[in-house]
Amino acid sequence: ARANWKDGFAAFGVNLGRNKVSTDDARWLLFQLGTSFSLLVLFFIVINRSLNHYISARVDYEIGINHFAPYCDYLVINISSPNTPGLRSMQRRADLEQLLLHTKYVLDHMKLETPPKMLLKIAPDLIDSEKKDIAKVVLNPKYGIDGLIVSNTTISRPASLVSDKRAESGGLSGAPLRQMSTECVREMYKYTKGQIPIVGCGVLLRSSSPWVSSHRKSKLHDSLVLSLMFDFLCASYLFSRGFFQIKRELAELLIRDGFTNVSEAVGADHRVKR
């Protein structure tokens, strides 16, 4: 079970049971979904390392790509879950380069007519030098990364978090992560010089904050606002409010700040004002 409480509206991603669904079962489900919808449906598949330490990380990701690449629009290479031992070490430059060379080779070798875009999901707890290293890697086309997802949950415990559960281990999301994740979007845009799409992830809360949060991250350089609307912690709030309300209120924020569309807002905080 995930620990939830109202103070600061946060949740720890600790003690979450791993899904027991096999890759074959998941692939069958994706095929059924893909052939059942007449509307436009975008499938994001997140590939994470398993807890099986007898299998190398590269093999784990290779299995995920081979199983799911034909059925999705975006593949996410997740190297930032705090609940998988050793996973975040894959964010070190040398390890990351080796991993991404392999994932690109695997995807290219499949020779798909329409291969999925490859996104990299990073943690918010990176130090400055690590962020710069990641930026250099993802900007190099030989590693095959089409965008960044910023960010996963944090292992830190901000001073703003007031709860008797703050000592629990695991990933923290929700309101206490807002400033850290937003700043991480800002810094990764700066280090990548706006040359690669950045997907803001997480920190969508109640009331008007989902649309405010998405607009704020867009101005920092969030190229895919849609992803902001499906945070795994807050989906129940968003679906109850309705997708069309999110779209309408986001449009109102854009007009308020003098933008005619989302594209104009992307990276606005980094552009020189004349």
Rosetta silent file (secondary structure, phi, psi, omega in degrees, C-alpha in Angstrom):
SEQUENCE: ARANWKDGFAAFGVNLGRNKVSTDDARWLLFQLGTSFSLLVLFFIVINRSLNHYISARVDYEIGINHFAPYCDYLVINISSPNTPGLRSMQRRADLEQLLLHTKYVLDHMKLETPPKMLLKIAPDLIDSEKKDIAKVVLNPKYGIDGLIVSNTTISRPASLVSDKRAESGGLSGAPLRQMSTECVREMYKYTKGQIPIVGCGVLLRSSSPWVSSHRKSKLHDSLVLSLMFDFLCASYLFSRGFFQIKRELAELLIRDGFTNVSEAVGADHRVKR
SCORE:     score description
SCORE:     0.000 S_00000001
   1 L     0.000  149.172  176.702    0.000    0.000    0.000 S_00000001
   2 L   -93.554  135.371  178.752    1.097    3.551   -0.604 S_00000001
   3 E   -77.915  122.988  179.115    1.145    5.864    2.399 S_00000001
   4 E  -124.612  146.074  171.987   -1.114    8.862    1.798 S_00000001
   5 E  -156.788  162.720 -172.472   -2.024   11.767    3.998 S_00000001
   6 L   -82.930  -28.092 -176.752   -3.527   15.204    3.571 S_00000001
   7 L   -64.337  110.360 -179.369   -0.792   17.291    5.192 S_00000001
   8 L    76.739   -0.234 -179.881    1.135   18.692    2.253 S_00000001
   9 L    41.316   74.778 -178.719   -0.670   16.185    0.015 S_00000001
  10 E  -130.169  165.203  177.568    2.217   13.808   -0.484 S_00000001
  11 E  -149.376  141.273  176.336    2.652   10.123   -1.053 S_00000001
  12 E   -97.271  131.325  175.459    5.526    7.701   -0.679 S_00000001
  13 L   -87.980   54.299 -177.850    6.086    5.170   -3.416 S_00000001
  14 L  -116.494  152.601 -179.591    7.325    2.646   -0.893 S_00000001
  15 L    61.443   25.529  176.728    6.065   -0.878   -0.192 S_00000001
  16 L   -82.851  125.019  178.976    4.328   -0.941   -3.566 S_00000001
  17 L   -68.298  133.894  177.547    3.839   -4.505   -4.719 S_00000001
  18 L   -69.691  141.912  177.178    5.372   -5.215   -8.121 S_00000001
  19 L   -63.573  137.896 -179.800    2.872   -6.238  -10.775 S_00000001
  20 L   -94.586    7.701  179.522    2.887   -9.972  -11.353 S_00000001
  21 L   -73.155  132.291  179.720    1.709   -9.621  -14.957 S_00000001
  22 L   -74.752  163.068  177.763    4.159  -11.176  -17.402 S_00000001
  23 H   -62.953  -33.489  178.018    5.522   -9.261  -20.375 S_00000001
  24 H   -65.501  -41.377  178.394    3.517  -11.564  -22.648 S_00000001
  25 H   -65.057  -42.342 -179.915    0.283  -10.732  -20.815 S_00000001
  26 H   -65.019  -39.398  179.465    1.048   -7.016  -20.934 S_00000001
  27 H   -65.027  -40.847  177.587    1.851   -7.196  -24.634 S_00000001
  28 H   -61.132  -42.159 -179.951   -1.449   -8.999  -25.328 S_00000001
  29 H   -63.180  -42.437  178.982   -3.320   -6.283  -23.429 S_00000001
  30 H   -61.864  -41.802  178.771   -1.604   -3.546  -25.438 S_00000001
  31 H   -61.524  -43.242  179.772   -2.511   -5.267  -28.683 S_00000001
  32 H   -63.862  -42.474  178.583   -6.146   -5.508  -27.608 S_00000001
  33 H   -63.967  -43.847 -177.064   -6.237   -1.844  -26.610 S_00000001
  34 H   -65.664  -25.141 -179.542   -4.571   -0.744  -29.823 S_00000001
  35 H  -100.108    0.366 -176.090   -7.112   -2.566  -31.971 S_00000001
  36 H  -104.851  -15.426 -176.487  -10.151   -1.577  -29.906 S_00000001
  37 L  -100.624  132.652  173.976   -9.959    2.224  -30.011 S_00000001
  38 L   -93.704  -15.718  178.020  -11.149    4.279  -32.973 S_00000001
  39 L   -84.499  166.865  176.907   -9.952    7.490  -31.295 S_00000001
  40 L   -70.857  122.001  179.291   -6.360    8.686  -31.226 S_00000001
  41 L  -127.108  127.027  176.324   -4.614    6.919  -28.383 S_00000001
  42 L  -101.159  127.125  179.850   -0.983    7.509  -27.440 S_00000001
  43 L  -104.430  120.599  172.244    0.700    4.638  -25.630 S_00000001
  44 E  -102.996  122.417  175.868    3.579    5.406  -23.277 S_00000001
  45 E  -112.400  122.364 -179.803    5.449    2.282  -22.156 S_00000001
  46 E   -99.724  120.978  179.756    7.882    2.756  -19.277 S_00000001
  47 E  -100.918  121.511 -178.461   10.705    0.225  -19.157 S_00000001
  48 L  -121.280  160.977  176.057   12.257   -0.219  -15.740 S_00000001
  49 L   -75.769  143.334  177.640   14.884   -2.567  -14.402 S_00000001
  50 L   -83.786  175.145  178.728   13.586   -5.666  -12.616 S_00000001
  51 L   -88.583    4.558 -179.875   14.684   -6.830   -9.173 S_00000001
  52 L   -81.030  101.497 -175.055   16.344   -9.908  -10.672 S_00000001
  53 L   -76.842   -4.248  178.265   20.015   -9.225  -10.002 S_00000001
  54 L   -85.585   -8.102  177.294   21.053  -12.264  -12.038 S_00000001
  55 L  -110.539  134.023 -178.958   20.057  -10.448  -15.216 S_00000001
  56 L   -69.013  157.092 -179.841   22.082   -7.444  -16.357 S_00000001
  57 H   -59.899  -40.573 -178.441   20.388   -4.076  -16.655 S_00000001
  58 H   -61.830  -38.737  178.917   21.000   -4.011  -20.402 S_00000001
  59 H   -67.340  -39.445  177.434   19.211   -7.338  -20.849 S_00000001
  60 H   -55.875  -51.212 -178.707   16.259   -6.085  -18.787 S_00000001
  61 H   -67.427  -35.614  178.015   15.777   -3.072  -21.044 S_00000001
  62 H   -61.482  -42.659  178.483   16.383   -5.169  -24.165 S_00000001
  63 H   -61.276  -44.124  179.802   13.557   -7.522  -23.164 S_00000001
  64 H   -61.880  -43.312  179.983   11.243   -4.567  -22.622 S_00000001
  65 H   -64.679  -46.390 -178.806   12.058   -3.018  -25.995 S_00000001
  66 H   -61.078  -35.716 -177.899   11.635   -6.284  -27.880 S_00000001
  67 H   -77.705  -38.672 -165.949    8.259   -6.911  -26.277 S_00000001
  68 H  -113.095  -17.392 -177.237    6.701   -3.459  -26.440 S_00000001
  69 H   -54.791  -37.835 -178.769    8.311   -1.325  -29.160 S_00000001
  70 H   -70.332  -11.212 -170.877    5.890   -2.522  -31.884 S_00000001
  71 H  -115.263    7.259 -175.298    2.862   -1.513  -29.807 S_00000001
  72 L  -136.154  164.146  177.583    3.589    1.970  -28.500 S_00000001
  73 L   -92.011  -30.280 -178.410    4.279    5.521  -29.606 S_00000001
  74 E  -136.368  132.888  171.289    6.794    6.295  -26.866 S_00000001
  75 E  -108.376  129.756 -179.549    9.213    4.084  -24.959 S_00000001
  76 E  -108.295  119.890  174.269   10.471    5.485  -21.666 S_00000001
  77 E   -87.953  103.778 -176.656   13.828    4.325  -20.358 S_00000001
  78 E   -92.265  113.162  178.429   13.353    4.740  -16.623 S_00000001
  79 L  -118.811   23.123 -168.595   16.673    4.967  -14.785 S_00000001
  80 L  -133.335    8.332  177.121   15.379    6.932  -11.828 S_00000001
  81 L   -68.032  128.285 -179.195   13.018    4.850   -9.690 S_00000001
  82 L   -79.502   -7.667 -174.735   14.225    5.103   -6.081 S_00000001
  83 L   -99.244    2.003  175.227   12.635    1.776   -5.157 S_00000001
  84 L  -108.490  109.394 -175.309   14.755   -0.411   -7.443 S_00000001
  85 L   -53.290  129.548  175.853   18.151   -0.978   -5.799 S_00000001
  86 L    81.492   -6.956 -174.651   21.031    0.332   -7.879 S_00000001
  87 H   -64.748  -42.512 -175.390   18.849    1.732  -10.651 S_00000001
  88 H   -67.096  -16.329  175.711   19.785    5.372  -10.138 S_00000001
  89 H   -65.948  -18.846  177.795   23.456    4.513  -10.594 S_00000001
  90 H   -68.208  -10.366  178.319   22.561    4.124  -14.281 S_00000001
  91 H   -79.807  -12.012  175.233   22.390    7.934  -14.409 S_00000001
  92 L   -65.454  141.941 -168.256   26.184    8.126  -14.165 S_00000001
  93 H   -55.359  -49.632 -177.047   27.556    9.149  -17.531 S_00000001
  94 H   -61.804  -44.861  179.287   29.651    6.074  -18.348 S_00000001
  95 H   -65.758  -40.257 -178.752   26.879    3.664  -17.342 S_00000001
  96 H   -65.135  -42.994  179.765   24.253    5.737  -19.126 S_00000001
  97 H   -61.360  -43.555  179.288   26.222    5.863  -22.366 S_00000001
  98 H   -64.296  -41.488 -179.987   26.673    2.092  -22.397 S_00000001
  99 H   -64.107  -47.191 -174.965   22.994    1.498  -21.663 S_00000001
 100 H   -72.063  -31.715  172.904   21.710    3.892  -24.324 S_00000001
 101 H   -60.218  -39.460 -179.058   24.080    2.601  -26.986 S_00000001
 102 H   -72.181  -44.472 -178.849   22.590   -0.818  -26.355 S_00000001
 103 H   -64.327  -37.182  177.346   18.938    0.287  -26.281 S_00000001
 104 H   -66.063  -41.985  178.474   19.396    2.199  -29.546 S_00000001
 105 H   -60.223  -44.419 -178.611   21.043   -0.826  -31.155 S_00000001
 106 H   -62.367  -46.356 -178.630   18.177   -3.085  -30.040 S_00000001
 107 H   -66.012  -43.718  179.111   15.501   -0.711  -31.345 S_00000001
 108 H   -62.289  -38.233 -177.081   17.299   -0.104  -34.653 S_00000001
 109 H   -66.471  -21.894  179.654   17.809   -3.838  -35.130 S_00000001
 110 H   -73.358  -21.020  177.193   14.036   -4.408  -34.976 S_00000001
 111 L    51.630   49.164  178.809   13.668   -2.387  -38.211 S_00000001
 112 L   -73.669  144.337  178.720   10.169   -1.196  -37.335 S_00000001
 113 L   -63.573  -41.235  176.480    8.298    0.772  -39.972 S_00000001
 114 L  -130.396   85.497 -178.010    7.340    3.363  -37.351 S_00000001
 115 L   -69.459  149.535  178.143    9.629    2.982  -34.335 S_00000001
 116 L   -71.029  154.115  171.851    8.557    4.622  -31.067 S_00000001
 117 E   -71.077  146.204 -178.132   10.262    7.731  -29.783 S_00000001
 118 E  -107.683  121.908  179.183   12.697    7.008  -26.968 S_00000001
 119 E  -114.530  150.851  179.270   12.471    9.114  -23.813 S_00000001
 120 E  -115.412  125.930 -179.103   14.740    9.093  -20.762 S_00000001
 121 E  -103.178  123.437 -174.130   13.251    9.572  -17.292 S_00000001
 122 E  -116.187  167.459 -178.967   15.581   11.108  -14.714 S_00000001
 123 L   -89.206  158.329  176.729   15.530   11.839  -10.989 S_00000001
 124 L   -86.369   -6.429 -172.835   15.193   15.295   -9.403 S_00000001
 125 L   -92.411    9.650 -177.897   17.988   14.579   -6.907 S_00000001
 126 L   -68.336  145.501  172.963   20.851   14.867   -9.381 S_00000001
 127 L   -82.099  169.631 -172.345   23.728   17.193   -8.642 S_00000001
 128 H   -58.931  -43.672 -178.074   24.684   19.865  -11.154 S_00000001
 129 H   -65.138  -34.341  178.138   27.512   17.919  -12.787 S_00000001
 130 H   -68.094  -39.199  177.797   25.248   14.896  -13.283 S_00000001
 131 H   -63.565  -41.218  179.017   22.604   17.030  -14.976 S_00000001
 132 H   -64.966  -40.365  178.582   25.224   18.463  -17.323 S_00000001
 133 H   -63.198  -44.421  179.450   26.504   14.981  -18.161 S_00000001
 134 H   -62.401  -40.862  178.840   22.989   13.733  -18.926 S_00000001
 135 H   -59.681  -43.618  179.423   22.370   16.770  -21.122 S_00000001
 136 H   -63.399  -39.089 -178.830   25.502   16.026  -23.157 S_00000001
 137 H   -66.994  -49.676 -174.570   24.485   12.398  -23.595 S_00000001
 138 H   -69.792  -22.089  177.945   20.904   13.006  -24.715 S_00000001
 139 H   -79.327  -14.300  179.712   22.001   15.691  -27.187 S_00000001
 140 L   -86.247  115.945 -175.285   24.274   13.204  -28.943 S_00000001
 141 H   -61.574  -18.817 -177.623   22.211   11.461  -31.662 S_00000001
 142 H   -69.720  -12.423  179.263   24.235    8.266  -31.400 S_00000001
 143 H   -96.662   -7.160  169.494   22.419    7.466  -28.145 S_00000001
 144 L    70.523   27.540  179.717   18.968    7.643  -29.716 S_00000001
 145 L   -98.288  128.101 -177.262   17.141    9.739  -27.125 S_00000001
 146 L   -99.326  -11.026 -179.180   14.266   11.874  -28.422 S_00000001
 147 E  -176.390  165.776  178.736   13.279   13.582  -25.172 S_00000001
 148 E  -113.793  142.510  168.882   13.620   13.829  -21.400 S_00000001
 149 E  -108.627  120.988 -176.207   11.010   13.180  -18.719 S_00000001
 150 E  -126.598  112.293    5.536   11.659   15.373  -15.688 S_00000001
 151 L  -145.785  179.155  173.800   11.274   14.052  -13.098 S_00000001
 152 L   -81.963 -168.405  179.069   10.726   10.957  -11.006 S_00000001
 153 L   -75.561  167.262 -177.916   10.093   11.020   -7.247 S_00000001
 154 E  -108.795  148.149  174.410   12.651   12.323   -4.761 S_00000001
 155 L   -93.914   -3.762  177.763   14.472   10.518   -1.976 S_00000001
 156 L   -81.038  167.301  177.337   14.929   13.801   -0.118 S_00000001
 157 L  -128.851   92.600 -177.662   12.566   15.072    2.561 S_00000001
 158 L   -57.392  152.106  179.964   11.997   18.830    2.140 S_00000001
 159 L   -61.410  -24.624 -178.938   11.565   20.918    5.272 S_00000001
 160 L   -70.927  -14.655 -178.990    8.059   21.766    4.087 S_00000001
 161 L   -82.062  110.923 -179.804    7.004   18.153    4.613 S_00000001
 162 L  -113.994  103.899 -179.071    5.378   17.936    8.037 S_00000001
 163 L  -166.388  150.094  177.000    4.290   14.400    8.814 S_00000001
 164 L   -73.474   -5.988  179.561    5.091   11.556   11.150 S_00000001
 165 L   -98.560    4.548 -175.196    5.749    9.479    8.029 S_00000001
 166 L   -65.016  -18.993 -179.686    8.578   11.644    6.721 S_00000001
 167 L   -81.060   -8.551  179.126   11.133    9.134    8.013 S_00000001
 168 L   -64.874  148.189  177.259    9.852    6.435    5.664 S_00000001
 169 L   -86.631  169.544  178.746   12.153    5.446    2.837 S_00000001
 170 L   110.723 -177.186 -176.279   11.214    5.479   -0.806 S_00000001
 171 L   -84.483  136.244  179.109   10.177    8.043   -3.380 S_00000001
 172 E  -108.087  133.219  175.877    8.267   11.158   -2.370 S_00000001
 173 E  -131.508 -173.712 -179.978    5.915   12.961   -4.736 S_00000001
 174 E    93.265 -160.510 -174.064    3.160   15.535   -4.434 S_00000001
 175 H   -54.363  -41.266 -178.488    3.360   19.121   -3.203 S_00000001
 176 H   -63.164  -18.484 -178.582    6.795   18.822   -1.501 S_00000001
 177 H   -89.816  -11.421 -170.461    8.325   17.869   -4.867 S_00000001
 178 H   -55.193  -53.203 -176.128    6.900   20.804   -6.812 S_00000001
 179 H   -64.134  -42.531 -178.023    9.771   23.271   -6.429 S_00000001
 180 H   -64.489  -45.474 -177.907   12.465   20.645   -6.937 S_00000001
 181 H   -68.957  -37.949  179.126   10.918   19.139  -10.067 S_00000001
 182 H   -66.177  -40.375  177.816   10.147   22.536  -11.581 S_00000001
 183 H   -66.297  -33.931  178.294   13.708   23.709  -10.974 S_00000001
 184 H   -66.410  -38.444  174.645   14.984   20.499  -12.548 S_00000001
 185 H   -59.730  -46.476 -179.484   12.955   21.259  -15.690 S_00000001
 186 H   -58.220  -47.884 -175.586   14.496   24.737  -15.766 S_00000001
 187 H   -69.280  -39.107  179.723   18.045   23.467  -15.402 S_00000001
 188 H   -68.760  -31.697  173.940   17.723   20.663  -17.938 S_00000001
 189 H   -64.183  -43.813 -179.110   16.348   23.124  -20.472 S_00000001
 190 H   -62.224  -45.268 -176.315   19.345   25.371  -19.838 S_00000001
 191 H   -73.426  -25.872  177.186   21.864   22.540  -20.169 S_00000001
 192 H   -94.786   -0.528  176.693   20.230   21.126  -23.313 S_00000001
 193 L    56.429   30.570  178.018   19.872   24.639  -24.793 S_00000001
 194 L    68.194   17.076 -173.990   16.269   23.929  -25.727 S_00000001
 195 L   -93.178   -1.184 -179.789   17.384   21.407  -28.341 S_00000001
 196 L  -141.330  139.860  179.710   15.461   18.408  -27.010 S_00000001
 197 L   -61.294  140.375  176.245   11.838   18.067  -25.843 S_00000001
 198 E  -119.869  129.222 -179.584   11.312   17.993  -22.090 S_00000001
 199 E  -105.297  116.028  175.775    8.255   16.339  -20.595 S_00000001
 200 E   -72.546  139.172 -175.094    7.200   17.660  -17.201 S_00000001
 201 L  -137.133  128.817  171.880    6.080   14.871  -14.912 S_00000001
 202 L    94.610  177.587  175.352    4.278   14.887  -11.590 S_00000001
 203 L    61.080   44.662  172.642    3.071   17.364   -8.991 S_00000001
 204 L  -103.295  118.852 -171.940   -0.476   17.728  -10.247 S_00000001
 205 L  -118.536 -168.762 -175.670   -2.703   18.552   -7.326 S_00000001
 206 L   -77.322  179.688  179.069   -6.237   19.544   -6.514 S_00000001
 207 L    59.070 -134.855 -175.110   -8.164   22.717   -7.303 S_00000001
 208 L   -89.455   -2.327 -171.428   -6.604   24.798  -10.076 S_00000001
 209 H   -65.416  -26.160  176.060   -3.048   23.606   -9.531 S_00000001
 210 H   -58.570  -45.109 -176.990   -2.966   20.940  -12.300 S_00000001
 211 H   -77.458  -32.929  175.304   -3.398   23.545  -14.995 S_00000001
 212 H   -64.911  -44.036 -179.775   -1.241   26.114  -13.172 S_00000001
 213 H   -61.845  -44.410 -179.190    1.489   23.509  -12.777 S_00000001
 214 H   -65.859  -37.790  179.037    1.366   22.509  -16.435 S_00000001
 215 H   -68.041  -41.724  179.841    1.464   26.143  -17.545 S_00000001
 216 H   -61.269  -45.814 -179.083    4.381   26.919  -15.230 S_00000001
 217 H   -68.889  -31.401  176.665    6.399   23.987  -16.528 S_00000001
 218 H   -61.434  -42.650 -179.207    5.549   24.909  -20.128 S_00000001
 219 H   -66.065  -25.228  177.929    7.106   28.323  -19.622 S_00000001
 220 H   -82.017  -22.260  178.515   10.224   26.612  -18.329 S_00000001
 221 H   119.694   70.856  170.735   10.232   24.333  -21.385 S_00000001
 222 L  -112.930  109.225 -173.066    7.760   21.532  -21.117 S_00000001
 223 L   -85.499   -9.884 -177.040    7.073   20.404  -24.642 S_00000001
 224 L  -134.355   82.241 -176.208    4.417   17.846  -23.825 S_00000001
 225 H   -62.444  -29.719 -177.462    1.812   19.275  -21.497 S_00000001
 226 H   -53.966  -39.587 -177.264   -0.407   16.237  -21.960 S_00000001
 227 H   -62.997  -29.193  179.876    1.872   14.133  -19.825 S_00000001
 228 H   -65.129  -19.181 -173.307    1.380   16.509  -16.932 S_00000001
 229 L   -91.441    5.634 -178.066   -2.276   15.609  -16.852 S_00000001
 230 L  -132.009   40.132  177.182   -1.781   11.960  -16.030 S_00000001
 231 L   -60.467  133.116 -171.902    0.365   11.964  -12.916 S_00000001
 232 L   -67.417  -19.799  179.217    0.056    8.540  -11.324 S_00000001
 233 L   -82.446  -25.739 -168.469   -0.580   10.005   -7.881 S_00000001
 234 L  -122.332   16.716 -176.520   -3.382   12.348   -8.884 S_00000001
 235 H   -58.035  -36.439 -177.446   -5.224   10.654  -11.725 S_00000001
 236 H   -63.826  -35.829  177.822   -8.400   10.374   -9.669 S_00000001
 237 H   -68.501  -41.932 -174.053   -8.509   14.142   -9.206 S_00000001
 238 H   -69.997  -44.046 -178.282   -7.875   14.857  -12.857 S_00000001
 239 H   -69.303  -29.656  177.847  -10.368   12.453  -14.316 S_00000001
 240 H   -71.706  -32.800  177.958  -13.041   13.657  -11.913 S_00000001
 241 H   -76.123  -30.695  176.741  -12.452   17.259  -13.006 S_00000001
 242 L   100.113  134.064 -178.858  -12.489   16.257  -16.646 S_00000001
 243 H   -60.462  -39.335 -176.118   -9.957   16.519  -19.436 S_00000001
 244 H   -68.950  -30.066  175.614  -11.866   19.266  -21.218 S_00000001
 245 H   -68.663  -38.913  176.157  -11.835   21.454  -18.116 S_00000001
 246 H   -59.431  -47.138 -178.831   -8.074   21.033  -17.915 S_00000001
 247 H   -61.906  -43.203 -177.634   -7.750   22.064  -21.543 S_00000001
 248 H   -66.096  -46.010 -176.947  -10.034   25.082  -21.106 S_00000001
 249 H   -71.326  -31.384  173.946   -8.357   26.415  -17.970 S_00000001
 250 H   -64.981  -40.747  177.456   -4.894   25.924  -19.444 S_00000001
 251 H   -61.521  -38.166  178.983   -6.023   27.954  -22.468 S_00000001
 252 H   -64.485  -38.622  177.882   -7.220   30.704  -20.121 S_00000001
 253 H   -66.575  -39.534  178.243   -3.799   30.843  -18.470 S_00000001
 254 H   -61.843  -45.157  179.216   -2.085   31.092  -21.852 S_00000001
 255 H   -63.576  -41.566 -179.337   -4.323   34.003  -22.871 S_00000001
 256 H   -58.449  -37.714 -177.454   -3.771   35.701  -19.521 S_00000001
 257 L   -93.991    9.322  172.494   -0.003   35.655  -20.043 S_00000001
 258 L    85.970   18.447  178.101   -0.203   36.837  -23.652 S_00000001
 259 L  -101.831  145.905  177.361    0.359   33.547  -25.497 S_00000001
 260 L   -94.080  -17.890  177.565   -1.760   32.393  -28.418 S_00000001
 261 L  -158.524  172.421 -177.824   -0.820   28.711  -28.046 S_00000001
 262 H   -64.014  -36.726 -177.823    1.222   26.289  -25.951 S_00000001
 263 H   -57.943  -36.592  178.772    4.154   26.377  -28.385 S_00000001
 264 H   -67.582  -30.391 -177.504    4.689   30.071  -27.643 S_00000001
 265 H   -77.685  -26.035 -176.713    4.801   29.345  -23.915 S_00000001
 266 L   -60.748  121.052  177.599    7.419   26.617  -24.194 S_00000001
 267 L    75.439   11.519 -174.412   10.717   27.979  -22.891 S_00000001
 268 H   -60.376  -35.330 -178.543    9.329   31.500  -22.391 S_00000001
 269 H   -67.945  -14.890 -178.100   11.144   31.985  -19.085 S_00000001
 270 H  -100.333  -10.343 -179.014   14.468   31.436  -20.859 S_00000001
 271 L   -82.009  143.767 -179.808   13.961   33.829  -23.728 S_00000001
 272 L   -70.372  126.988  178.295   15.501   37.275  -23.517 S_00000001
 273 L   -85.400  130.388 -178.057   12.839   39.913  -22.944 S_00000001
 274 L  -107.932    0.000    0.000   13.252   42.967  -25.162 S_00000001
